[in-house]
Amino acid sequence: MEKRSLSHRRLPSDPKADKFPGRSTVVTSRDVPSNHDPSNEFTAANTTEPEYVEGFKLVALLASVTVVVFLMMLDTSILATAIPRITDDFESLADVGWYTSIYQLASAALQPLTGKIYQKFSSQWTFITFFAIFEIGSAICGASIASWMLITGRAIAGIGGAGLVNGALTILGTSVPMSRRPTYTGIMMGFSQLGIIAGPLVGGAFTSYVSWRWCFYVNLPIGAFVFVALSLVHIPDAFQKPRAIDVLRRLHIELDLLGFALLAPAAVQLMLALSWGGTKYPWVSPTIIGLFTGAVATTLLFLTWDWYLGDTALIPLSLVRQQPVWSSALTHCCLIFIVYVAGFFLPIYFQAVHGATPIMSGVYVMASIVSQLVLAVIVGPLVQKTGFVIPYTIASGIIGAVSNGLYSTFSPTTPPTQYILYQILGGIGRGAGMQMPLIAVQAILPLRT
């Protein structure tokens, strides 16, 4: 197989050249540290013959993973308009911060481990397992009779949600050739990310006309159809996975559980510091300073352990040091900030400043939703045709920065034409670039055992 430098930015557009999915580029000698173990690289010698999903099965698979990720992202914002009713029912104003933060804490803590889990176990059944955990958490939340029960359900749902986006991208990466992957990734991420923006609208509708419990129950009937579809479609793995029983016997080594035990507390402490700082505690309070200090100290311990293990670590440093990887991760982090800012604060602005109802606040952000969806669907085929991702990423960052700057000019007298146009601009920015870092990393990196 021809070797290419990691600085090569063009994705393969010729389907015939895409013999192995996601293997259009390989690591060259200048990209691999001198102590790198070649046996860890996944090459043609130990790959299985590519097996792609086609026809109706591909449609069912794409629809299923898109719906799953949509539900997961919907769950991150759907409570924005339901929390006042929940706190009234449970008389639990003191717990209101935990209803949203515990989900993010559980998800952030488990997130690094999910990649290793997908690497060692069947992608199909690992994805189904994570979704089942997410559904169990949703059922507990819907049936809650007290605040503590709702918080427990949110934590369980967060654990399940931690593996859904990773799993969806992994499944797409092994089910379709690289030449078609940008289109399908664009469709999946474009539709699913609407869950963040549409959450307040859906939550407001349920809270106003049915019950806030349906903010969680809605996941169950939809999830039942998804379980059936995912169980009937065979999802190929990119390479032969070891037997599950063999992995379980060496679980602490295979999954680097010590590394996880160091990184998870760092993520939790950072999340708590950012959640509590300036609200529950002053930024200069001993609690917040202690959380930040603990996060830094635990991260340093994790990096030391990570360096010691090398390529078998939870997050191999040889991988993170590669410029396309860290730059894509940083870019995606910044772009996802833009998505959450729009999804969380725009509905609050329309309710608090313009006096809109929960449902109308969701209607007012439709301009943002539609423009994001249209751009996400358009840009995917363009990437597939041209093979370039950087122009769209740069444009997305610029437009996103401008649109958020324009959001800051909103006031009680802002006319509808103005906030609609600004939201369209923001949706264009998000839709143009959100999936680009994911596509770039999948195209550039080789598969690893």
Short mmCIF file of C-alpha atoms in Angstrom, two decimals:
data_model
loop_
_atom_site.label_atom_id
_atom_site.label_comp_id
_atom_site.label_asym_id
_atom_site.label_seq_id
_atom_site.Cartn_x
_atom_site.Cartn_y
_atom_site.Cartn_z
CA MET A 1 0.00 0.00 0.00
CA GLU A 2 1.30 3.44 -0.89
CA LYS A 3 2.44 5.49 2.06
CA ARG A 4 1.39 9.09 2.45
CA SER A 5 2.49 11.79 4.80
CA LEU A 6 0.13 12.84 7.53
CA SER A 7 0.39 16.36 6.16
CA HIS A 8 -1.61 15.16 3.16
CA ARG A 9 -4.94 16.91 3.61
CA ARG A 10 -6.94 15.57 0.68
CA LEU A 11 -9.31 12.69 1.28
CA PRO A 12 -9.60 9.93 -1.31
CA SER A 13 -12.39 10.59 -3.79
CA ASP A 14 -11.80 7.58 -6.00
CA PRO A 15 -13.78 4.60 -4.67
CA LYS A 16 -11.41 2.17 -6.38
CA ALA A 17 -8.55 3.52 -4.37
CA ASP A 18 -10.39 2.93 -1.15
CA LYS A 19 -9.43 -0.69 -0.68
CA PHE A 20 -9.51 -0.45 3.09
CA PRO A 21 -11.97 1.81 4.92
CA GLY A 22 -10.25 4.61 6.79
CA ARG A 23 -6.82 3.41 5.68
CA SER A 24 -6.23 5.92 2.90
CA THR A 25 -3.19 7.13 4.83
CA VAL A 26 -0.69 5.35 6.99
CA VAL A 27 1.83 6.54 9.52
CA THR A 28 5.22 7.21 8.00
CA SER A 29 8.52 6.77 9.77
CA ARG A 30 8.75 10.45 10.60
CA ASP A 31 5.39 10.26 12.38
CA VAL A 32 6.25 7.31 14.60
CA PRO A 33 8.47 7.57 17.67
CA SER A 34 11.67 5.54 17.66
CA ASN A 35 10.44 3.21 20.40
CA HIS A 36 7.23 2.49 18.50
CA ASP A 37 6.29 -1.17 18.32
CA PRO A 38 5.38 -2.05 14.69
CA SER A 39 3.28 -4.98 15.89
CA ASN A 40 0.77 -2.49 17.24
CA GLU A 41 0.08 -1.05 13.78
CA PHE A 42 -2.82 -2.53 11.94
CA THR A 43 -1.74 -3.26 8.38
CA ALA A 44 -3.04 -5.25 5.46
CA ALA A 45 -1.39 -8.35 6.82
CA ASN A 46 -3.73 -8.59 9.79
CA THR A 47 -6.85 -6.94 8.46
CA THR A 48 -9.91 -8.77 7.30
CA GLU A 49 -11.21 -8.26 3.79
CA PRO A 50 -13.41 -5.13 3.66
CA GLU A 51 -17.09 -5.89 4.15
CA TYR A 52 -19.47 -3.01 3.56
CA VAL A 53 -23.17 -2.63 4.25
CA GLU A 54 -25.25 -1.89 1.16
CA GLY A 55 -28.81 -1.15 0.05
CA PHE A 56 -31.71 -1.14 2.48
CA LYS A 57 -29.52 -2.44 5.30
CA LEU A 58 -27.28 0.61 4.95
CA VAL A 59 -30.31 2.92 5.07
CA ALA A 60 -31.59 1.15 8.20
CA LEU A 61 -28.15 1.28 9.81
CA LEU A 62 -27.60 4.97 9.04
CA ALA A 63 -31.09 5.85 10.29
CA SER A 64 -30.58 3.84 13.48
CA VAL A 65 -27.24 5.31 14.51
CA THR A 66 -28.45 8.81 13.61
CA VAL A 67 -31.55 8.42 15.78
CA VAL A 68 -29.47 7.07 18.67
CA VAL A 69 -27.03 9.99 18.61
CA PHE A 70 -29.94 12.42 18.15
CA LEU A 71 -31.63 11.06 21.28
CA MET A 72 -28.38 11.28 23.21
CA MET A 73 -27.82 14.91 22.20
CA LEU A 74 -31.48 15.74 22.77
CA ASP A 75 -31.02 14.48 26.32
CA THR A 76 -28.34 17.09 26.98
CA SER A 77 -30.68 20.04 26.42
CA ILE A 78 -34.26 18.80 26.74
CA LEU A 79 -34.40 19.63 30.46
CA ALA A 80 -33.73 23.33 29.91
CA THR A 81 -37.46 24.10 29.78
CA ALA A 82 -38.60 21.26 32.07
CA ILE A 83 -36.48 21.95 35.15
CA PRO A 84 -38.85 24.53 36.71
CA ARG A 85 -41.71 22.02 36.66
CA ILE A 86 -39.47 19.23 38.01
CA THR A 87 -38.25 21.33 40.92
CA ASP A 88 -41.86 22.22 41.76
CA ASP A 89 -42.92 18.56 41.78
CA PHE A 90 -39.99 17.36 43.89
CA GLU A 91 -39.51 20.58 45.90
CA SER A 92 -35.83 20.20 45.12
CA LEU A 93 -34.49 23.59 44.12
CA ALA A 94 -31.17 22.77 45.79
CA ASP A 95 -30.66 19.79 43.44
CA VAL A 96 -31.39 21.62 40.20
CA GLY A 97 -27.71 21.84 39.22
CA TRP A 98 -27.30 18.07 39.44
CA TYR A 99 -30.09 17.33 36.95
CA THR A 100 -27.88 18.42 34.07
CA SER A 101 -24.34 18.28 35.47
CA ILE A 102 -24.47 14.65 36.68
CA TYR A 103 -25.17 13.48 33.13
CA GLN A 104 -22.15 15.37 31.82
CA LEU A 105 -19.97 14.20 34.70
CA ALA A 106 -20.77 10.54 34.13
CA SER A 107 -20.30 10.87 30.39
CA ALA A 108 -17.02 12.78 30.66
CA ALA A 109 -15.59 10.32 33.18
CA LEU A 110 -16.24 7.27 30.99
CA GLN A 111 -15.56 8.88 27.61
CA PRO A 112 -11.83 8.03 27.31
CA LEU A 113 -12.48 4.36 28.10
CA THR A 114 -15.09 3.86 25.38
CA GLY A 115 -12.51 3.93 22.59
CA LYS A 116 -10.63 1.03 24.16
CA ILE A 117 -13.87 -0.89 24.66
CA TYR A 118 -14.79 -0.55 20.99
CA GLN A 119 -11.28 -1.59 20.07
CA LYS A 120 -11.51 -4.86 21.98
CA PHE A 121 -15.16 -5.90 21.64
CA SER A 122 -17.69 -6.21 18.83
CA SER A 123 -18.67 -2.73 17.65
CA GLN A 124 -22.26 -3.77 17.04
CA TRP A 125 -22.97 -5.28 20.45
CA THR A 126 -20.90 -2.71 22.32
CA PHE A 127 -22.98 0.04 20.73
CA ILE A 128 -26.21 -1.77 21.56
CA THR A 129 -25.04 -2.25 25.17
CA PHE A 130 -24.25 1.43 25.64
CA PHE A 131 -27.62 2.36 24.15
CA ALA A 132 -29.37 -0.11 26.47
CA ILE A 133 -27.69 1.55 29.48
CA PHE A 134 -28.81 4.93 28.17
CA GLU A 135 -32.39 3.66 27.82
CA ILE A 136 -32.37 2.19 31.35
CA GLY A 137 -31.28 5.55 32.71
CA SER A 138 -34.06 7.28 30.77
CA ALA A 139 -36.65 4.86 32.15
CA ILE A 140 -35.48 5.50 35.71
CA CYS A 141 -35.67 9.26 35.16
CA GLY A 142 -39.18 9.04 33.76
CA ALA A 143 -40.38 6.90 36.66
CA SER A 144 -38.66 8.99 39.35
CA ILE A 145 -40.57 9.52 42.57
CA ALA A 146 -37.89 11.66 44.21
CA SER A 147 -35.04 13.94 43.28
CA TRP A 148 -32.34 11.40 44.16
CA MET A 149 -33.92 8.87 41.80
CA LEU A 150 -33.87 11.36 38.93
CA ILE A 151 -30.22 12.16 39.60
CA THR A 152 -29.37 8.43 39.65
CA GLY A 153 -31.15 7.90 36.35
CA ARG A 154 -29.32 10.83 34.79
CA ALA A 155 -25.98 9.38 35.89
CA ILE A 156 -26.82 5.99 34.35
CA ALA A 157 -27.97 7.66 31.14
CA GLY A 158 -24.68 9.59 31.04
CA ILE A 159 -22.69 6.36 31.33
CA GLY A 160 -24.59 4.93 28.38
CA GLY A 161 -24.37 8.13 26.37
CA ALA A 162 -20.58 8.19 26.75
CA GLY A 163 -20.15 5.46 24.15
CA LEU A 164 -22.78 6.44 21.58
CA VAL A 165 -21.02 9.06 19.43
CA ASN A 166 -17.78 7.05 19.41
CA GLY A 167 -19.75 3.96 18.51
CA ALA A 168 -21.72 5.64 15.74
CA LEU A 169 -18.54 6.93 14.11
CA THR A 170 -16.85 3.55 14.51
CA ILE A 171 -19.80 1.79 12.88
CA LEU A 172 -19.89 4.22 9.97
CA GLY A 173 -16.15 3.84 9.56
CA THR A 174 -16.39 0.09 9.07
CA SER A 175 -19.70 -0.04 7.18
CA VAL A 176 -19.00 2.33 4.27
CA PRO A 177 -15.87 3.04 2.19
CA MET A 178 -13.83 6.14 2.92
CA SER A 179 -14.90 7.73 -0.37
CA ARG A 180 -18.55 7.81 0.78
CA ARG A 181 -17.97 8.40 4.46
CA PRO A 182 -18.04 12.23 4.42
CA THR A 183 -21.58 12.23 3.03
CA TYR A 184 -22.90 9.77 5.59
CA THR A 185 -21.02 11.40 8.46
CA GLY A 186 -22.42 14.78 7.44
CA ILE A 187 -25.96 13.41 7.36
CA MET A 188 -25.60 11.67 10.72
CA MET A 189 -23.95 14.56 12.55
CA GLY A 190 -26.16 17.16 10.87
CA PHE A 191 -29.39 15.51 11.95
CA SER A 192 -28.20 14.31 15.35
CA GLN A 193 -26.80 17.66 16.47
CA LEU A 194 -30.21 19.17 15.94
CA GLY A 195 -31.08 17.43 19.19
CA ILE A 196 -29.06 20.02 21.11
CA ILE A 197 -30.92 22.91 19.47
CA ALA A 198 -34.35 21.25 19.42
CA GLY A 199 -34.17 20.01 23.02
CA PRO A 200 -35.80 23.07 24.61
CA LEU A 201 -38.64 22.99 22.06
CA VAL A 202 -39.35 19.29 22.66
CA GLY A 203 -38.99 19.65 26.42
CA GLY A 204 -41.29 22.65 26.46
CA ALA A 205 -43.95 20.84 24.46
CA PHE A 206 -43.91 17.79 26.73
CA THR A 207 -43.87 19.89 29.89
CA SER A 208 -46.73 22.12 28.76
CA TYR A 209 -49.06 19.56 27.20
CA VAL A 210 -48.22 16.12 28.63
CA SER A 211 -45.70 15.74 31.46
CA TRP A 212 -42.03 16.43 31.99
CA ARG A 213 -41.61 12.66 32.40
CA TRP A 214 -42.05 12.28 28.65
CA CYS A 215 -38.78 14.13 28.20
CA PHE A 216 -37.32 10.74 29.17
CA TYR A 217 -40.05 8.31 28.17
CA VAL A 218 -39.82 9.49 24.55
CA ASN A 219 -36.53 7.60 24.28
CA LEU A 220 -38.11 4.24 25.05
CA PRO A 221 -40.49 3.54 22.12
CA ILE A 222 -38.04 5.03 19.63
CA GLY A 223 -35.26 2.99 21.19
CA ALA A 224 -37.26 -0.22 20.79
CA PHE A 225 -37.38 0.21 17.02
CA VAL A 226 -33.68 1.04 16.95
CA PHE A 227 -32.81 -2.11 18.93
CA VAL A 228 -34.66 -4.24 16.39
CA ALA A 229 -32.99 -2.56 13.42
CA LEU A 230 -29.48 -2.78 14.90
CA SER A 231 -29.97 -6.43 15.84
CA LEU A 232 -31.08 -7.43 12.33
CA VAL A 233 -28.31 -5.66 10.41
CA HIS A 234 -24.87 -7.27 10.50
CA ILE A 235 -22.30 -4.58 11.27
CA PRO A 236 -18.79 -5.62 10.21
CA ASP A 237 -15.74 -4.97 12.35
CA ALA A 238 -12.68 -3.44 10.74
CA PHE A 239 -10.48 -6.25 12.01
CA GLN A 240 -10.76 -9.53 13.80
CA LYS A 241 -11.50 -8.85 17.47
CA PRO A 242 -10.18 -11.14 20.21
CA ARG A 243 -12.60 -13.40 22.02
CA ALA A 244 -14.52 -11.53 24.69
CA ILE A 245 -13.59 -14.08 27.34
CA ASP A 246 -9.89 -13.55 26.59
CA VAL A 247 -10.25 -9.79 26.95
CA LEU A 248 -12.17 -10.16 30.21
CA ARG A 249 -9.38 -12.31 31.67
CA ARG A 250 -6.89 -9.48 31.07
CA LEU A 251 -9.34 -6.61 31.42
CA HIS A 252 -7.16 -4.38 33.60
CA ILE A 253 -4.36 -4.59 31.02
CA GLU A 254 -6.41 -4.57 27.82
CA LEU A 255 -8.43 -1.49 28.84
CA ASP A 256 -5.74 0.23 30.94
CA LEU A 257 -8.05 0.53 33.92
CA LEU A 258 -5.36 2.23 36.01
CA GLY A 259 -5.08 4.97 33.40
CA PHE A 260 -8.85 5.30 33.44
CA ALA A 261 -8.81 5.50 37.25
CA LEU A 262 -6.45 8.48 36.96
CA LEU A 263 -8.10 10.31 34.07
CA ALA A 264 -11.73 9.97 35.19
CA PRO A 265 -11.24 11.88 38.48
CA ALA A 266 -9.40 14.60 36.57
CA ALA A 267 -12.37 15.01 34.22
CA VAL A 268 -14.85 15.00 37.10
CA GLN A 269 -12.89 17.60 39.10
CA LEU A 270 -12.59 19.87 36.08
CA MET A 271 -16.31 19.57 35.31
CA LEU A 272 -17.24 20.33 38.92
CA ALA A 273 -14.93 23.34 39.04
CA LEU A 274 -16.40 24.78 35.84
CA SER A 275 -19.97 24.01 36.94
CA TRP A 276 -19.68 25.41 40.47
CA GLY A 277 -17.30 28.29 39.81
CA GLY A 278 -19.05 31.65 39.94
CA THR A 279 -22.40 30.08 40.89
CA LYS A 280 -22.30 27.84 43.94
CA TYR A 281 -18.83 29.02 45.00
CA PRO A 282 -16.70 32.06 44.12
CA TRP A 283 -13.95 31.37 41.58
CA VAL A 284 -11.29 32.12 44.21
CA SER A 285 -12.87 29.93 46.90
CA PRO A 286 -10.82 27.06 48.36
CA THR A 287 -13.28 24.55 46.87
CA ILE A 288 -12.85 25.73 43.27
CA ILE A 289 -9.11 26.23 43.59
CA GLY A 290 -8.83 22.76 45.14
CA LEU A 291 -10.80 21.19 42.30
CA PHE A 292 -8.66 22.86 39.64
CA THR A 293 -5.48 21.87 41.50
CA GLY A 294 -6.67 18.30 41.87
CA ALA A 295 -7.58 18.13 38.19
CA VAL A 296 -4.11 19.32 37.16
CA ALA A 297 -2.31 16.99 39.60
CA THR A 298 -4.34 13.95 38.55
CA THR A 299 -3.79 14.78 34.88
CA LEU A 300 -0.03 14.94 35.42
CA LEU A 301 -0.14 11.52 37.09
CA PHE A 302 -2.15 10.19 34.16
CA LEU A 303 0.30 11.60 31.60
CA THR A 304 3.21 10.00 33.47
CA TRP A 305 1.46 6.63 33.46
CA ASP A 306 0.46 7.15 29.83
CA TRP A 307 4.08 7.80 28.84
CA TYR A 308 5.21 4.71 30.77
CA LEU A 309 2.77 2.39 28.94
CA GLY A 310 3.46 3.78 25.48
CA ASP A 311 1.20 2.59 22.69
CA THR A 312 -0.85 0.31 24.95
CA ALA A 313 -2.01 3.25 27.09
CA LEU A 314 -5.57 4.48 27.29
CA ILE A 315 -4.69 7.48 25.10
CA PRO A 316 -1.34 6.77 23.39
CA LEU A 317 0.84 9.88 23.41
CA SER A 318 2.31 8.87 20.04
CA LEU A 319 -1.20 9.34 18.68
CA VAL A 320 -1.93 12.63 20.42
CA ARG A 321 1.39 14.16 19.31
CA GLN A 322 0.42 13.89 15.66
CA GLN A 323 -0.61 17.33 14.41
CA PRO A 324 -3.80 16.24 12.60
CA VAL A 325 -5.04 14.54 15.77
CA TRP A 326 -4.52 17.27 18.34
CA SER A 327 -5.55 20.02 15.95
CA SER A 328 -8.74 18.16 14.99
CA ALA A 329 -9.55 17.54 18.66
CA LEU A 330 -9.01 21.21 19.54
CA THR A 331 -11.07 22.34 16.55
CA HIS A 332 -13.95 20.02 17.40
CA CYS A 333 -13.86 21.17 21.02
CA CYS A 334 -14.20 24.81 19.96
CA LEU A 335 -16.97 24.07 17.47
CA ILE A 336 -18.98 22.03 19.97
CA PHE A 337 -18.83 25.02 22.33
CA ILE A 338 -20.64 27.02 19.64
CA VAL A 339 -23.35 24.37 19.37
CA TYR A 340 -23.99 24.25 23.11
CA VAL A 341 -23.99 28.04 23.48
CA ALA A 342 -26.71 28.34 20.84
CA GLY A 343 -28.69 25.40 22.18
CA PHE A 344 -28.65 26.54 25.80
CA PHE A 345 -28.70 30.33 25.82
CA LEU A 346 -30.90 31.25 22.86
CA PRO A 347 -34.06 29.65 24.36
CA ILE A 348 -33.29 31.34 27.69
CA TYR A 349 -32.95 34.69 25.91
CA PHE A 350 -36.31 34.34 24.19
CA GLN A 351 -38.06 33.26 27.41
CA ALA A 352 -36.42 35.67 29.85
CA VAL A 353 -36.12 38.74 27.62
CA HIS A 354 -39.00 38.43 25.16
CA GLY A 355 -41.37 36.59 27.49
CA ALA A 356 -41.82 33.65 25.11
CA THR A 357 -43.37 30.39 26.27
CA PRO A 358 -41.14 27.27 26.30
CA ILE A 359 -42.67 26.12 23.02
CA MET A 360 -42.35 29.50 21.30
CA SER A 361 -38.74 29.82 22.43
CA GLY A 362 -38.12 26.58 20.58
CA VAL A 363 -39.95 27.90 17.52
CA TYR A 364 -37.79 31.01 17.54
CA VAL A 365 -34.62 28.93 17.14
CA MET A 366 -35.97 27.06 14.10
CA ALA A 367 -33.95 29.32 11.81
CA SER A 368 -30.80 28.02 13.44
CA ILE A 369 -31.97 24.41 13.23
CA VAL A 370 -32.96 24.46 9.57
CA SER A 371 -29.84 26.28 8.34
CA GLN A 372 -27.56 23.91 10.24
CA LEU A 373 -29.30 20.86 8.81
CA VAL A 374 -29.20 22.14 5.22
CA LEU A 375 -25.50 22.98 5.36
CA ALA A 376 -24.57 19.67 7.00
CA VAL A 377 -26.32 17.72 4.24
CA ILE A 378 -24.78 19.87 1.48
CA VAL A 379 -21.20 19.93 2.74
CA GLY A 380 -20.85 16.15 3.14
CA PRO A 381 -21.12 15.41 -0.62
CA LEU A 382 -18.86 18.39 -1.36
CA VAL A 383 -16.13 16.89 0.82
CA GLN A 384 -16.68 13.54 -0.88
CA LYS A 385 -16.26 15.18 -4.30
CA THR A 386 -13.34 17.51 -3.57
CA GLY A 387 -11.54 15.53 -0.88
CA PHE A 388 -10.74 18.62 1.20
CA VAL A 389 -11.89 19.40 4.74
CA ILE A 390 -9.78 22.37 5.86
CA PRO A 391 -11.59 25.09 3.85
CA TYR A 392 -14.93 24.11 5.37
CA THR A 393 -13.43 23.94 8.85
CA ILE A 394 -11.89 27.40 8.59
CA ALA A 395 -15.11 28.85 7.19
CA SER A 396 -17.07 27.21 9.99
CA GLY A 397 -14.83 28.72 12.66
CA ILE A 398 -14.97 32.21 11.16
CA ILE A 399 -18.74 32.18 10.65
CA GLY A 400 -19.29 30.68 14.09
CA ALA A 401 -17.20 33.39 15.76
CA VAL A 402 -18.99 36.16 13.86
CA SER A 403 -22.45 34.76 14.61
CA ASN A 404 -21.76 34.41 18.33
CA GLY A 405 -20.44 37.95 18.37
CA LEU A 406 -23.68 39.07 16.77
CA TYR A 407 -25.67 37.12 19.39
CA SER A 408 -24.05 39.30 22.04
CA THR A 409 -25.82 42.34 20.55
CA PHE A 410 -29.28 40.92 21.31
CA SER A 411 -31.40 43.16 23.51
CA PRO A 412 -35.06 43.49 24.53
CA THR A 413 -35.66 45.59 21.40
CA THR A 414 -33.95 43.31 18.87
CA PRO A 415 -36.37 42.87 15.94
CA PRO A 416 -37.28 39.38 14.64
CA THR A 417 -35.57 39.93 11.28
CA GLN A 418 -32.30 40.55 13.07
CA TYR A 419 -32.26 37.56 15.41
CA ILE A 420 -33.52 35.28 12.61
CA LEU A 421 -30.73 36.35 10.22
CA TYR A 422 -28.09 35.99 12.95
CA GLN A 423 -29.34 32.50 13.76
CA ILE A 424 -29.25 31.49 10.09
CA LEU A 425 -25.64 32.63 10.00
CA GLY A 426 -24.86 30.60 13.13
CA GLY A 427 -26.53 27.51 11.70
CA ILE A 428 -24.51 27.84 8.50
CA GLY A 429 -21.31 28.00 10.53
CA ARG A 430 -22.14 24.93 12.60
CA GLY A 431 -23.42 22.89 9.68
CA ALA A 432 -20.38 23.62 7.54
CA GLY A 433 -17.73 22.35 9.90
CA MET A 434 -18.90 20.26 12.84
CA GLN A 435 -18.17 16.92 11.17
CA MET A 436 -14.90 17.95 9.49
CA PRO A 437 -12.47 17.12 12.34
CA LEU A 438 -14.08 13.68 12.66
CA ILE A 439 -13.78 12.98 8.93
CA ALA A 440 -10.17 14.19 8.88
CA VAL A 441 -9.02 11.96 11.74
CA GLN A 442 -10.75 8.89 10.30
CA ALA A 443 -9.11 9.45 6.93
CA ILE A 444 -5.62 10.18 8.20
CA LEU A 445 -5.03 7.59 10.90
CA PRO A 446 -4.45 3.90 10.28
CA LEU A 447 -6.36 1.30 12.23
CA ARG A 448 -4.64 -0.08 15.32
CA THR A 449 -5.03 -3.33 17.16
#
